[in-house]
Amino acid sequence: MLHFSRLVGATLLTAALMAGTASAQTVLRSSDTHPDGYPTVEAVKYFGELVKERTAGRYAVDLYHSAQLGEEKDTIEQVRSGVIDLNRVSMAPFNGLIPETTVPSLPYIFRSEDHMHKVMDGAVGDQIAAAFEQVGLVLLAFYDGGARSFYNSKKPINSVADLAGMKFRVIQSDIFVDMVAALGANATPMPYGEVYSAIETGVIDGAENNFPSYDTAKHAEVAKFYSLDEHTMVPEAFVMAKSSWDKLTPEDQAIFKAAAKESVAKQRELWAAKVKESRAKVEASGSQITTPDKQPFIDAMGPVYEKHVKDDKLKAMVEAIKAVQ
Ligand code: GTR
């Protein structure tokens, strides 16, 4: 009897505690296409820990990795409409929605990773971040996405001419479609999750991405030829639904901003290590890496700039980026 009442008491106490926690804590759902352990996933988890600690548990982040909430384009709609609170996505799928995101997605716009960091941490980065508000989002952080290069199942690529007539999956952005066309190849935009089987079944010859994606999405298993042409260096975006953001007090908004900023430093560190690790891994498993001369690739990009950098605002942004030393 004594035992029974103790048990009931304990159960009631647990239930009360759980109810207390549930009502006091807002759990924010965040999406990422990458698997657990990927630098962007780990950076958002770190952000969540900081937020939880600094709001004394009033906020927590529940991260759905591996595209559990859908492919990038769909999750962008979900976060815009407030169905999910947070999302970590590439900036390229925003190109059609937010003109300012076009600029950092342009081929060979950045001279180096260091140049990209200086731009995104400076005035142009602030301008791009502010533009996210146009589509109902608050930009919390830009993360590293490294340089994207072509890979394929057919042959080593040593020059622009080697790409002629080949079929590549590209990320869902017109800039990428036009870039591939300017190089004499054909582009098919498709969701990330469909790329592996599209290469395996020969629907496409290859795709383009950084080493960590090429490795963790297992594309290296089906496309052994990786050419380090490094055509783009599109930063990743970590965004929050404006509707969720507006529910935060100004003090909590400051906590979120600071935590996001700290997660950037963490992500950059994790990223640099992951690029090395993934490159070593794919080389060990038989990928053949070629390093074509980049200049002819750069020279072929005129039509892409002409088509996508038309108005004065974007032209000024391109000039401002070039001026950053
Ligand atoms: C990766 C990026 C993902 C996704 C993917 C893709 O580099 O981190 O967010 O955009 O590329 O090509 O779909």
XYZ file of C-alpha atoms and ligand atoms in Angstrom:
338
model
C 0.000 0.000 0.000
C 2.740 2.341 1.042
C 4.629 1.278 -2.026
C 1.573 1.916 -4.208
C 0.924 5.432 -2.936
C 4.599 6.307 -3.333
C 4.405 5.153 -6.889
C 1.289 7.206 -7.565
C 2.893 10.194 -5.899
C 6.010 9.878 -8.017
C 3.968 9.526 -11.181
C 1.931 12.602 -10.358
C 5.070 14.527 -9.585
C 6.656 13.533 -12.910
C 3.479 14.468 -14.761
C 3.378 17.821 -13.027
C 7.015 18.477 -13.866
C 6.516 17.516 -17.466
C 3.460 19.713 -17.790
C 5.384 22.551 -16.173
C 8.274 22.163 -18.596
C 6.005 21.802 -21.590
C 4.092 24.972 -20.884
C 7.217 26.964 -20.098
C 9.298 25.843 -23.040
C 8.861 26.768 -26.684
C 10.435 24.172 -28.939
C 11.529 25.559 -32.284
C 11.709 23.152 -35.205
C 14.686 23.492 -37.526
C 15.358 21.744 -40.831
C 18.551 20.687 -42.595
C 19.025 18.527 -45.663
C 22.343 17.169 -44.377
C 22.891 14.188 -42.091
C 23.631 14.346 -38.403
C 27.206 15.391 -37.741
C 27.464 17.641 -40.824
C 28.973 21.061 -39.915
C 25.741 23.007 -40.543
C 23.742 20.530 -38.443
C 26.247 20.745 -35.600
C 26.335 24.550 -35.768
C 22.552 24.809 -35.445
C 22.611 22.338 -32.552
C 25.242 24.509 -30.886
C 23.044 27.570 -31.480
C 20.163 25.674 -29.837
C 22.261 24.813 -26.783
C 23.310 28.426 -26.325
C 19.736 29.653 -26.693
C 18.443 27.067 -24.236
C 21.087 27.922 -21.675
C 20.709 31.690 -22.011
C 16.906 31.682 -21.880
C 16.992 29.342 -18.864
C 15.231 26.664 -20.899
C 12.367 28.810 -22.156
C 13.461 28.045 -25.741
C 14.900 24.893 -27.255
C 15.692 23.828 -30.813
C 14.602 20.506 -32.238
C 16.713 19.770 -35.280
C 15.371 17.579 -38.097
C 18.394 16.602 -40.180
C 18.619 14.449 -43.327
C 15.713 16.237 -45.051
C 13.209 14.718 -42.608
C 10.982 17.766 -43.114
C 11.405 17.771 -46.896
C 13.717 18.909 -49.660
C 15.168 22.419 -49.497
C 12.668 24.199 -51.734
C 9.740 22.800 -49.749
C 11.288 23.653 -46.409
C 11.874 27.222 -47.598
C 8.111 27.518 -48.106
C 7.505 25.925 -44.708
C 9.696 28.424 -42.886
C 8.283 31.364 -44.842
C 4.779 30.435 -43.780
C 5.843 29.716 -40.206
C 5.078 25.976 -40.341
C 8.649 25.481 -39.143
C 10.551 28.095 -37.167
C 14.114 27.674 -38.378
C 15.890 26.404 -41.473
C 19.432 25.971 -42.684
C 19.606 26.043 -46.463
C 21.890 27.081 -49.275
C 21.420 30.630 -50.503
C 21.115 29.526 -54.147
C 17.477 28.326 -53.960
C 16.589 31.860 -52.803
C 17.912 33.429 -56.008
C 14.499 33.668 -57.666
C 12.906 35.076 -54.506
C 15.477 37.524 -53.163
C 17.482 39.377 -55.844
C 20.287 40.247 -53.393
C 21.112 36.544 -52.908
C 22.026 36.398 -56.594
C 25.288 38.205 -56.028
C 27.085 35.766 -53.677
C 25.776 32.898 -55.822
C 27.513 34.159 -58.979
C 30.340 32.064 -60.400
C 33.818 33.160 -59.368
C 32.533 36.233 -57.508
C 34.811 35.428 -54.566
C 38.572 35.262 -54.968
C 39.069 33.023 -51.965
C 37.381 31.767 -48.817
C 38.954 34.638 -46.930
C 37.477 37.134 -49.408
C 34.057 35.511 -49.025
C 34.264 35.765 -45.217
C 35.208 39.454 -45.376
C 32.312 40.187 -47.740
C 29.694 38.245 -45.794
C 30.886 39.681 -42.467
C 30.786 43.235 -43.882
C 28.371 45.743 -45.394
C 27.366 43.615 -48.393
C 26.577 40.727 -46.036
C 24.380 43.064 -43.977
C 22.569 44.203 -47.109
C 21.888 40.599 -48.152
C 20.766 39.672 -44.636
C 18.311 42.596 -44.529
C 16.808 41.496 -47.855
C 15.535 38.239 -46.331
C 12.837 40.264 -44.545
C 11.188 40.784 -47.965
C 10.127 37.150 -47.935
C 9.132 36.821 -44.294
C 12.452 35.612 -42.949
C 15.078 36.790 -40.507
C 18.629 35.891 -41.464
C 20.389 34.649 -38.342
C 23.712 33.521 -39.807
C 25.719 32.874 -42.923
C 27.650 29.634 -42.729
C 30.403 28.257 -44.959
C 29.388 26.125 -47.893
C 32.838 25.901 -49.455
C 33.488 25.846 -53.177
C 31.294 23.827 -55.521
C 32.881 21.856 -58.371
C 31.676 19.402 -61.024
C 31.846 15.625 -60.620
C 30.674 12.889 -62.924
C 30.580 9.179 -63.622
C 32.109 9.312 -67.109
C 35.543 10.885 -67.394
C 38.066 13.274 -65.863
C 37.392 16.956 -66.647
C 40.550 18.890 -67.404
C 39.111 21.789 -69.403
C 35.894 23.560 -70.355
C 35.881 21.571 -73.603
C 35.661 18.302 -71.629
C 32.265 19.379 -70.285
C 30.709 19.687 -73.738
C 27.309 18.019 -73.969
C 27.459 16.457 -70.501
C 24.401 16.438 -68.237
C 24.688 17.793 -64.710
C 22.254 18.162 -61.880
C 22.417 21.665 -60.442
C 20.970 23.247 -57.349
C 17.583 24.909 -57.987
C 18.708 28.307 -59.258
C 18.668 29.822 -62.757
C 22.193 31.133 -62.258
C 23.409 27.559 -62.089
C 21.420 26.530 -65.162
C 22.891 29.425 -67.144
C 26.392 28.818 -65.817
C 26.349 25.211 -67.019
C 24.976 26.316 -70.409
C 27.759 28.904 -70.697
C 30.228 26.050 -70.237
C 28.650 24.069 -73.070
C 26.962 21.448 -70.877
C 23.324 20.780 -69.908
C 21.826 21.441 -66.505
C 18.894 19.770 -64.802
C 17.809 21.340 -61.514
C 16.511 18.689 -59.121
C 16.197 18.137 -55.375
C 19.341 17.000 -53.603
C 17.796 13.734 -52.450
C 17.234 12.563 -56.030
C 20.783 13.069 -57.263
C 22.329 9.760 -56.204
C 19.877 7.582 -58.104
C 19.813 9.961 -61.078
C 23.571 9.475 -61.476
C 23.395 5.764 -60.759
C 20.723 5.175 -63.391
C 22.463 7.427 -65.915
C 19.690 10.039 -66.115
C 22.480 12.557 -65.530
C 26.266 12.251 -65.858
C 27.008 14.066 -62.641
C 26.386 17.003 -60.364
C 28.327 19.761 -58.632
C 29.031 20.318 -54.976
C 31.655 20.734 -52.266
C 33.666 17.794 -50.856
C 31.553 17.308 -47.690
C 28.312 17.026 -49.705
C 29.920 14.834 -52.390
C 31.100 12.571 -49.587
C 28.163 12.494 -47.142
C 25.451 12.220 -49.823
C 27.520 9.291 -51.148
C 27.681 10.757 -54.646
C 31.359 9.769 -54.671
C 30.202 6.133 -54.886
C 28.581 6.723 -58.265
C 30.612 9.631 -59.718
C 34.340 9.068 -59.357
C 35.635 12.018 -61.373
C 35.814 15.257 -59.392
C 37.235 18.346 -61.104
C 38.280 21.160 -58.803
C 37.028 24.031 -60.936
C 35.491 25.694 -57.833
C 32.893 27.605 -59.843
C 30.862 29.010 -56.944
C 31.262 29.638 -53.233
C 27.642 30.067 -52.167
C 27.264 30.731 -48.453
C 24.705 28.789 -46.459
C 21.823 30.640 -44.818
C 20.388 29.971 -41.357
C 16.990 31.634 -41.215
C 14.067 32.063 -38.857
C 10.401 32.607 -39.679
C 9.593 36.287 -39.137
C 6.371 35.207 -37.403
C 8.392 33.190 -34.858
C 10.955 35.973 -34.482
C 8.269 38.565 -33.776
C 7.058 36.510 -30.824
C 10.423 36.965 -29.073
C 11.016 39.816 -26.652
C 13.781 42.231 -27.691
C 15.979 40.673 -24.968
C 15.427 37.178 -26.372
C 16.040 38.445 -29.907
C 19.422 39.713 -28.715
C 20.159 36.291 -27.199
C 19.251 34.565 -30.491
C 21.403 36.960 -32.528
C 24.427 36.519 -30.269
C 24.044 32.728 -30.227
C 23.814 32.683 -34.034
C 26.951 34.777 -34.303
C 28.829 32.412 -32.024
C 27.622 29.442 -34.022
C 29.269 30.945 -37.123
C 32.732 30.725 -35.601
C 32.000 27.141 -34.580
C 30.700 26.199 -38.043
C 33.730 27.663 -39.819
C 36.025 25.593 -37.677
C 34.004 22.414 -38.215
C 33.751 23.170 -41.920
C 37.481 23.510 -42.515
C 38.071 20.172 -40.783
C 35.247 18.454 -42.676
C 36.514 19.568 -46.094
C 39.878 17.948 -45.370
C 38.306 14.825 -43.930
C 35.872 14.354 -46.824
C 38.498 14.972 -49.459
C 40.798 12.390 -47.887
C 37.914 9.932 -47.608
C 36.780 10.179 -51.228
C 40.363 9.965 -52.479
C 40.946 6.865 -50.387
C 37.814 5.281 -51.837
C 38.976 5.858 -55.403
C 37.781 9.284 -56.517
C 40.030 10.857 -59.079
C 40.533 14.584 -58.587
C 41.643 16.808 -61.463
C 42.569 20.490 -61.203
C 41.688 22.295 -64.434
C 42.995 25.780 -65.188
C 40.240 28.042 -63.864
C 40.828 31.017 -66.142
C 38.872 29.637 -69.153
C 35.973 28.823 -66.784
C 36.043 32.398 -65.466
C 36.249 33.799 -68.999
C 33.137 31.860 -70.036
C 30.955 33.501 -67.359
C 30.231 36.800 -69.174
C 26.688 35.804 -70.276
C 25.788 34.736 -66.732
C 26.748 38.140 -65.327
C 25.011 39.946 -68.197
C 21.771 38.103 -67.614
C 21.695 38.091 -63.810
C 23.352 41.369 -62.859
C 21.099 43.833 -64.645
C 19.902 46.490 -62.251
C 22.030 49.156 -60.609
C 21.623 47.757 -57.103
C 23.105 44.373 -58.035
C 25.815 45.994 -60.170
C 26.842 48.126 -57.197
C 26.950 45.037 -54.989
C 29.221 43.236 -57.446
C 31.550 46.242 -57.515
C 31.500 46.491 -53.725
C 32.489 42.822 -53.472
C 35.347 43.273 -55.908
C 36.578 46.238 -53.849
C 36.806 44.197 -50.632
C 40.448 43.314 -50.105
C 24.950 21.638 -50.350
C 24.200 22.572 -49.444
C 22.789 22.073 -49.253
C 22.114 21.817 -50.581
C 22.983 20.997 -51.497
C 22.393 20.881 -52.900
O 26.243 22.127 -50.569
O 24.826 22.617 -48.190
O 22.092 22.985 -48.466
O 21.791 23.040 -51.187
O 24.280 21.534 -51.600
O 23.160 20.924 -53.856
O 21.170 20.724 -53.024
